[in-house]
Each structure stands twice: as C-alpha cells, then as structure tokens.
Tab-separated table of C-alpha atoms and ligand atoms in Angstrom:
chain	number	residue	atom	x	y	z
I	151	MET	CA	46.399	144.610	77.429
I	152	ASP	CA	44.127	142.662	79.744
I	153	HIS	CA	45.557	142.357	83.237
I	154	ALA	CA	45.504	138.570	82.933
I	155	ASP	CA	48.192	138.963	80.251
I	156	HIS	CA	50.446	141.194	82.361
I	157	PRO	CA	53.982	139.830	82.503
I	158	ILE	CA	54.942	137.935	85.637
I	159	ALA	CA	57.942	136.323	87.277
I	160	VAL	CA	57.641	132.944	88.943
I	161	LEU	CA	58.788	132.624	92.560
I	162	PRO	CA	59.558	129.356	94.364
I	163	GLY	CA	56.372	127.385	95.029
I	164	ASP	CA	55.048	128.422	91.601
I	165	VAL	CA	53.940	131.793	92.994
I	166	ARG	CA	53.311	134.244	90.153
I	167	ILE	CA	54.284	137.844	90.852
I	168	PRO	CA	53.104	140.510	88.378
I	169	LEU	CA	56.124	142.533	87.208
I	170	LEU	CA	54.097	145.705	87.562
I	171	GLY	CA	52.944	146.458	91.083
I	172	PHE	CA	51.639	149.479	92.945
I	173	GLY	CA	53.675	151.179	95.696
I	174	THR	CA	51.906	152.585	98.743
I	175	TRP	CA	54.569	154.207	100.915
I	176	GLN	CA	53.210	157.599	102.108
I	177	ALA	CA	49.768	156.721	100.711
I	178	THR	CA	47.847	156.635	103.976
I	179	GLY	CA	44.347	157.217	105.288
I	180	GLU	CA	41.528	157.985	102.878
I	181	ALA	CA	44.003	159.051	100.141
I	182	GLY	CA	45.769	155.702	100.450
I	183	PHE	CA	42.495	153.790	100.273
I	184	ARG	CA	41.422	155.807	97.180
I	185	ALA	CA	44.791	155.316	95.485
I	186	VAL	CA	44.727	151.531	95.918
I	187	LEU	CA	41.112	151.355	94.743
I	188	ASP	CA	42.019	153.469	91.683
I	189	ALA	CA	45.046	151.256	91.057
I	190	LEU	CA	42.987	148.063	91.120
I	191	ASP	CA	40.502	149.722	88.789
I	192	ALA	CA	43.357	150.722	86.458
I	193	GLY	CA	44.481	147.092	86.210
I	194	TYR	CA	47.267	146.670	88.787
I	195	ARG	CA	46.987	143.277	90.420
I	196	HIS	CA	49.946	143.619	92.791
I	197	ILE	CA	50.033	145.946	95.800
I	198	ASP	CA	53.116	146.647	97.909
I	199	THR	CA	52.630	147.657	101.543
I	200	ALA	CA	54.513	147.226	104.835
I	201	THR	CA	53.816	147.227	108.548
I	202	MET	CA	55.820	150.460	108.627
I	203	TYR	CA	53.586	152.241	106.093
I	204	GLY	CA	50.621	152.241	108.504
I	205	ASN	CA	48.137	151.621	105.684
I	206	GLU	CA	47.493	147.878	105.675
I	207	LYS	CA	43.925	148.464	106.831
I	208	GLU	CA	43.237	150.832	103.926
I	209	VAL	CA	44.897	148.461	101.446
I	210	GLY	CA	42.744	145.600	102.692
I	211	ARG	CA	39.581	147.691	102.504
I	212	ALA	CA	40.380	148.729	98.917
I	213	VAL	CA	40.956	145.112	97.857
I	214	ARG	CA	37.623	144.133	99.402
I	215	GLU	CA	35.734	147.052	97.873
I	216	SER	CA	37.280	146.428	94.446
I	217	GLY	CA	35.162	143.268	94.250
I	218	LEU	CA	38.177	141.341	92.961
I	219	ARG	CA	38.787	137.836	94.214
I	220	ARG	CA	41.517	137.568	96.829
I	221	GLU	CA	43.509	135.165	94.647
I	222	ASP	CA	43.566	137.704	91.809
I	223	VAL	CA	45.478	140.330	93.798
I	224	PHE	CA	49.105	139.795	94.776
I	225	LEU	CA	49.749	141.333	98.210
I	226	THR	CA	53.169	142.070	99.699
I	227	THR	CA	53.857	143.295	103.208
I	228	LYS	CA	57.067	143.640	105.212
I	229	LEU	CA	58.458	142.943	108.663
I	230	PRO	CA	60.208	145.866	110.371
I	231	PRO	CA	63.411	144.266	111.702
I	232	GLU	CA	62.976	145.852	115.125
I	233	ARG	CA	60.254	143.211	115.518
I	234	VAL	CA	62.946	140.539	115.766
I	235	GLY	CA	61.607	137.850	118.092
I	236	ARG	CA	58.004	138.919	117.398
I	237	GLU	CA	57.814	137.848	113.767
I	238	ARG	CA	54.747	135.617	114.050
I	239	GLU	CA	52.821	138.206	116.050
I	240	THR	CA	53.723	140.830	113.434
I	241	ILE	CA	52.491	138.891	110.417
I	242	GLU	CA	49.326	137.978	112.289
I	243	GLU	CA	48.744	141.705	112.891
I	244	SER	CA	49.326	142.369	109.179
I	245	LEU	CA	46.852	139.677	108.176
I	246	ARG	CA	44.258	141.067	110.563
I	247	ALA	CA	44.734	144.626	109.260
I	248	LEU	CA	44.593	143.474	105.647
I	249	ASP	CA	41.707	141.161	106.529
I	250	VAL	CA	43.177	138.245	104.582
I	251	ASP	CA	44.244	134.715	105.482
I	252	TYR	CA	47.658	134.972	103.820
I	253	VAL	CA	49.905	137.407	101.982
I	254	ASP	CA	51.553	136.475	98.719
I	255	LEU	CA	54.932	137.823	99.726
I	256	TRP	CA	56.380	138.770	103.103
I	257	LEU	CA	59.711	140.596	103.175
I	258	VAL	CA	62.258	141.484	105.853
I	259	HIS	CA	62.064	145.245	105.314
I	260	TRP	CA	65.788	145.823	105.841
I	261	PRO	CA	68.609	143.842	107.445
I	262	PRO	CA	68.427	143.681	111.254
I	263	SER	CA	71.006	145.941	112.900
I	264	ALA	CA	72.509	143.062	114.907
I	265	PRO	CA	74.137	140.743	112.343
I	266	GLY	CA	73.462	137.793	114.672
I	267	ASP	CA	69.730	138.295	114.097
I	268	LEU	CA	69.952	137.722	110.346
I	269	ILE	CA	69.547	133.947	110.312
I	270	PRO	CA	66.984	133.653	113.159
I	271	VAL	CA	64.730	136.211	111.422
I	272	TRP	CA	65.037	134.339	108.148
I	273	ARG	CA	64.120	131.064	109.857
I	274	GLU	CA	60.998	132.730	111.276
I	275	MET	CA	60.058	133.993	107.811
I	276	LEU	CA	60.385	130.459	106.439
I	277	ALA	CA	58.320	129.095	109.333
I	278	ALA	CA	55.520	131.584	108.598
I	279	ARG	CA	55.590	130.526	104.954
I	280	ASP	CA	55.464	126.854	105.947
I	281	ALA	CA	52.489	127.653	108.198
I	282	GLY	CA	50.672	129.104	105.173
I	283	LEU	CA	50.683	132.738	106.321
I	284	ALA	CA	52.749	133.868	103.303
I	285	ARG	CA	52.988	132.091	99.967
I	286	ALA	CA	56.558	133.305	99.447
I	287	VAL	CA	59.122	135.080	101.623
I	288	GLY	CA	61.999	137.345	100.763
I	289	VAL	CA	64.074	140.329	101.792
I	290	SER	CA	64.560	144.001	101.069
I	291	ASN	CA	67.638	146.217	101.103
I	292	PHE	CA	69.925	143.169	101.403
I	293	SER	CA	73.399	142.944	99.887
I	294	THR	CA	74.386	139.878	97.875
I	295	ALA	CA	76.679	138.843	100.756
I	296	GLN	CA	73.749	138.941	103.190
I	297	ILE	CA	71.623	136.883	100.782
I	298	ASP	CA	74.444	134.336	100.601
I	299	GLU	CA	74.487	134.085	104.391
I	300	LEU	CA	70.786	133.169	104.388
I	301	ILE	CA	71.247	130.584	101.651
I	302	GLN	CA	74.273	129.022	103.338
I	303	ALA	CA	72.485	128.697	106.668
I	304	THR	CA	69.134	127.402	105.430
I	305	GLU	CA	69.539	126.323	101.792
I	306	GLU	CA	66.514	128.511	101.065
I	307	ASN	CA	66.919	131.515	98.824
I	308	PRO	CA	64.806	134.605	99.378
I	309	ALA	CA	62.181	134.672	96.628
I	310	VAL	CA	62.770	138.404	96.118
I	311	ASN	CA	65.149	141.183	97.126
I	312	GLN	CA	63.406	144.571	96.967
I	313	ILE	CA	65.997	147.316	96.492
I	314	ARG	CA	66.233	150.880	95.225
I	315	TRP	CA	66.577	150.628	91.459
I	316	SER	CA	66.247	152.722	88.308
I	317	PRO	CA	68.077	153.235	85.013
I	318	PHE	CA	70.403	155.581	86.901
I	319	LEU	CA	71.255	152.817	89.388
I	320	TYR	CA	71.471	150.087	86.754
I	321	ASP	CA	74.106	147.547	87.731
I	322	ARG	CA	74.280	144.592	85.369
I	323	GLN	CA	76.438	142.582	87.749
I	324	ARG	CA	74.165	143.048	90.736
I	325	HIS	CA	71.214	141.991	88.625
I	326	ALA	CA	73.092	138.874	87.483
I	327	GLU	CA	74.008	138.028	91.088
I	328	HIS	CA	70.310	137.913	91.923
I	329	ARG	CA	69.436	135.847	88.866
I	330	ASP	CA	72.241	133.361	89.599
I	331	ARG	CA	70.805	132.783	93.083
I	332	GLY	CA	67.205	132.447	91.923
I	333	VAL	CA	66.258	135.736	93.599
I	334	VAL	CA	63.859	137.996	91.704
I	335	LEU	CA	64.987	141.604	91.734
I	336	GLU	CA	62.241	144.031	92.701
I	337	GLY	CA	63.022	147.711	92.235
I	338	TYR	CA	61.653	150.495	94.394
I	339	SER	CA	61.554	154.285	93.905
I	340	PRO	CA	61.719	153.995	90.083
I	341	PHE	CA	60.938	157.716	89.697
I	342	LYS	CA	62.565	159.176	92.784
I	343	ALA	CA	65.791	157.472	91.734
I	344	SER	CA	65.496	158.850	88.171
I	345	ASP	CA	65.937	162.160	86.410
I	346	LEU	CA	62.768	162.102	84.324
I	347	SER	CA	64.028	165.079	82.294
I	348	ASP	CA	67.151	163.251	81.158
I	349	PRO	CA	67.565	163.693	77.368
I	350	VAL	CA	67.934	159.946	76.719
I	351	LEU	CA	64.589	159.260	78.420
I	352	THR	CA	62.811	162.211	76.785
I	353	ARG	CA	64.104	161.229	73.317
I	354	ILE	CA	62.934	157.619	73.676
I	355	ALA	CA	59.634	158.701	75.216
I	356	GLY	CA	59.048	161.068	72.278
I	357	ALA	CA	59.756	158.299	69.770
I	358	HIS	CA	56.974	156.174	71.297
I	359	ASN	CA	54.625	159.012	72.182
I	360	VAL	CA	54.745	158.097	75.882
I	361	SER	CA	56.196	159.798	78.984
I	362	PRO	CA	59.707	159.314	80.405
I	363	ALA	CA	58.043	157.733	83.473
I	364	GLN	CA	56.413	155.118	81.241
I	365	VAL	CA	59.784	154.433	79.566
I	366	VAL	CA	61.372	153.870	82.988
I	367	LEU	CA	58.688	151.336	83.948
I	368	ARG	CA	58.808	149.540	80.604
I	369	TRP	CA	62.602	149.283	80.925
I	370	HIS	CA	62.224	147.490	84.298
I	371	ILE	CA	59.688	145.068	82.881
I	372	ASP	CA	61.814	144.275	79.812
I	373	HIS	CA	64.662	143.404	82.197
I	374	GLU	CA	62.227	141.176	84.130
I	375	ILE	CA	62.653	143.398	87.170
I	376	VAL	CA	59.544	144.039	89.256
I	377	ALA	CA	58.564	147.738	89.368
I	378	ILE	CA	56.257	149.209	92.035
I	379	PRO	CA	55.582	152.859	91.171
I	380	LYS	CA	53.603	154.847	93.720
I	381	SER	CA	51.154	157.630	93.015
I	382	VAL	CA	48.091	159.092	94.659
I	383	THR	CA	47.198	161.037	91.491
I	384	PRO	CA	44.493	159.283	89.442
I	385	GLU	CA	45.936	160.259	86.016
I	386	ARG	CA	49.416	159.099	87.016
I	387	ILE	CA	48.083	155.871	88.521
I	388	ARG	CA	46.479	155.118	85.139
I	389	ALA	CA	49.414	156.262	83.010
I	390	ASN	CA	51.891	154.224	85.077
I	391	ALA	CA	49.825	151.103	84.392
I	392	ASP	CA	49.618	151.849	80.687
I	393	VAL	CA	53.039	150.551	79.699
I	394	PHE	CA	52.179	147.534	77.588
I	395	GLY	CA	51.129	149.304	74.379
I	396	PHE	CA	54.693	150.003	73.181
I	397	SER	CA	58.026	148.221	73.332
I	398	LEU	CA	61.622	149.365	73.553
I	399	THR	CA	64.165	148.316	70.928
I	400	ALA	CA	67.373	146.535	71.943
I	401	GLU	CA	69.280	149.728	71.149
I	402	GLU	CA	66.968	151.832	73.326
I	403	MET	CA	67.370	149.339	76.188
I	404	ARG	CA	71.166	149.657	75.852
I	405	ASP	CA	70.976	153.461	75.830
I	406	ILE	CA	68.869	153.399	79.019
I	407	ASP	CA	71.192	150.841	80.654
I	408	ALA	CA	74.083	153.223	79.968
I	409	LEU	CA	72.474	155.854	82.248
I	410	GLY	CA	73.719	153.677	85.112
I	411	ASN	CA	77.294	154.467	84.143
I	412	VAL	CA	77.110	158.266	84.274
N	19	NAP	N1	61.632	148.326	100.677
N	19	NAP	C1	61.926	149.591	100.913
N	19	NAP	O1	62.775	149.932	101.750
N	19	NAP	C2	61.215	150.651	100.126
N	19	NAP	C3	61.679	151.969	100.127
N	19	NAP	C4	61.011	152.925	99.360
N	19	NAP	C5	59.905	152.549	98.608
N	19	NAP	N2	59.434	151.246	98.651
N	19	NAP	C6	58.232	150.846	97.879
N	19	NAP	O2	58.377	151.259	96.535
N	19	NAP	C7	57.282	152.107	96.179
N	19	NAP	C8	57.722	153.138	95.149
N	19	NAP	O3	58.765	153.937	95.625
N	19	NAP	P1	58.564	155.453	96.121
N	19	NAP	O4	57.197	155.662	96.606
N	19	NAP	O5	59.710	155.709	97.047
N	19	NAP	O6	58.871	156.321	94.834
N	19	NAP	P2	58.414	156.380	93.294
N	19	NAP	O7	57.326	155.408	93.000
N	19	NAP	O8	59.672	156.335	92.516
N	19	NAP	O9	57.911	157.864	93.196
N	19	NAP	C9	56.733	158.305	93.779
N	19	NAP	C10	56.676	159.814	93.509
N	19	NAP	O10	56.626	160.035	92.092
N	19	NAP	C11	55.447	160.741	91.767
N	19	NAP	N3	54.951	160.168	90.497
N	19	NAP	C12	54.174	159.077	90.330
N	19	NAP	N4	53.928	158.856	89.022
N	19	NAP	C13	54.568	159.824	88.342
N	19	NAP	C14	54.680	160.131	86.963
N	19	NAP	N5	54.082	159.374	86.035
N	19	NAP	N6	55.426	161.207	86.604
N	19	NAP	C15	56.030	161.970	87.538
N	19	NAP	N7	55.961	161.730	88.867
N	19	NAP	C16	55.239	160.658	89.268
N	19	NAP	C17	54.502	160.518	92.925
N	19	NAP	O11	53.637	161.632	93.065
N	19	NAP	P3	52.077	161.518	93.440
N	19	NAP	O12	51.892	160.387	94.412
N	19	NAP	O13	51.818	162.858	94.035
N	19	NAP	O14	51.348	161.301	92.148
N	19	NAP	C18	55.459	160.450	94.090
N	19	NAP	O15	55.864	161.738	94.519
N	19	NAP	C19	56.867	152.701	97.533
N	19	NAP	O16	55.604	153.307	97.480
N	19	NAP	C20	56.941	151.475	98.400
N	19	NAP	O17	55.819	150.635	98.180
N	19	NAP	C21	60.096	150.302	99.374
C-alpha cells in the first residue's frame, strides 16, 4: 500500500493523523536518528517524540535528510508537566530542536501533579495552537474525568489522548468514552503491553502468514486507534509498517478483543 493511502483519523481543524506512527522513546543519538530515517524510508509518515525523550534534534535531522516535504510528515511532541508556567518556552525549544515551524500535535505528557495546574496548562496548549505552533493539541495519560474537566472549563476537547493500550488492555467502554467526546485514542507500548506468544495471537498470525506483532498493530488500526510501535531494528521497523496487506475478520477482531478480559 502506498503511504498516501495509509488510514488516518481526522482531528479538529481537519488535521489528518496517520493511524500508524513510529515511536521513539529510548531511540536516542545516532541509533535514534537511523531508526527514524529507516522508518521514513519504510513508509511511516508519523513520528512520535517528546521533550523528555531527548531526541528531538535527531528526529528533526532524520526528517530533513529523508528529503520528504515537511507537510508530508506528521510530527508529535510532548510537554513535560513540570514545565508548567513555561509552556511557550518549551514548545519553542522543541521547534528549534526539530528545526520546524510547527508540530502537528503537541501533548501534555501526563497530568500535572497539582490538580490546580490542569486547566492553566490546557489553556497554554490552546494558546500555542492558536499561535500556529501546533496544528492540534491533546493530552496523554489522562483519565476520562480529567478530560471532562478540560472540556468543561474551555469547551475545547483534546484532539487525542495517548495512553497505554493493547489487546490485553482492551476496554470497550474507555474507547467509547473517548469517541463520545471527539477524542482520538492513541495507544502506546503496543508490544510491551502484549504477550506476543499468546495462542490467540499466534493462531491468527499463522492464518494470515504474518507475525503476532503485525496482528496487534492491525487490530489497533481496525479499531481506528492510533498505534505508535517503536523499534531500532531495521527488519522490525519494516515489518511493523507492513500491516496493510492482510485484514482481520470480525470474528478474529472479537477473539483479540476478548484478550482484554483475561
Ligand atoms: N505518552 C507516554 O507516556 C508514552 C509512554 C510510553 C511510550 N510512548 C510512546 O509509544 C511508543 C511505543 O511504546 P514503547 O516504546 O513503550 O513500546 P513498544 O513499541 O510496545 O515496544 C518496543 C519494544 O518492542 C520491540 N519490538 C519492536 N518491534 C517488534 C516486533 N515486531 N516483534 C517483537 N518485538 C518488537 C522493540 O525492540 P527493538 O527496538 O530492539 O527492535 C522494543 O524493545 C514509544 O516509543 C513512545 O513514542 C508514550
């Protein structure tokens, strides 16, 4: 499948986020640069980084060296909540490190420890978006109740909530709560939060001649949940992007969903 045909979700402001992205936590230095370059070469058009990952410079260099146009790569970075009160300075540092004029998505990496900071941080995120520094803004590791607080205070829903997610954490209700609020669910640690040797995954993988890891990613995408697998291994980077040549049946999707109940 050509990357232009990769499935997407649409965020407020008509911002198109590819459902398959590339994770970069613990991919630092030259290895991080190489991994992102390999990922762009393998067809990923969505890269997930964060101030905390210490690799924005390498991510930016890889995007530049890929020769792709800036508008063809979806870039996410994240605000560490200990930067409360220094939000603008922090995104400006991110943009400088990435060497771009804007990011596509800026997330609050996790809820600030002082509950009173929740709304002020969110207002700063919205202000950065309105200033054109991020095309969309959202959150990470937020509960539905915390998302509701943001919406009640500002009438602006986070475009995305990035949370730990996998078949083994599948929670139909939590997913529906996001959908009902217009918040796209983005899953992280799809493999670390999975048992890739589980018999349900190996059976379904065998039936399609793919790996359990590929089944896990395809399952996210079929649920319209963003998946951001990380790898620094060239073969895995390629295999994790090669998930559009097979599809899961409704029964297989149900069997994988049921892993969340065990
Ligand atoms: N918002 C947050 O708080 C938060 C928290 C955690 C993660 N994230 C984001 O989500 C991304 C993904 O999560 P993650 O890095 O925690 O975990 P992950 O993507 O679930 O797993 C990465 C691990 O799986 C290995 N792996 C990759 N492809 C594989 C395959 N096909 N088969 C078997 N093993 C494979 C990788 O090894 P190699 O690299 O050695 O190939 C690495 O050890 C992160 O990189 C980050 O961008 C966000």
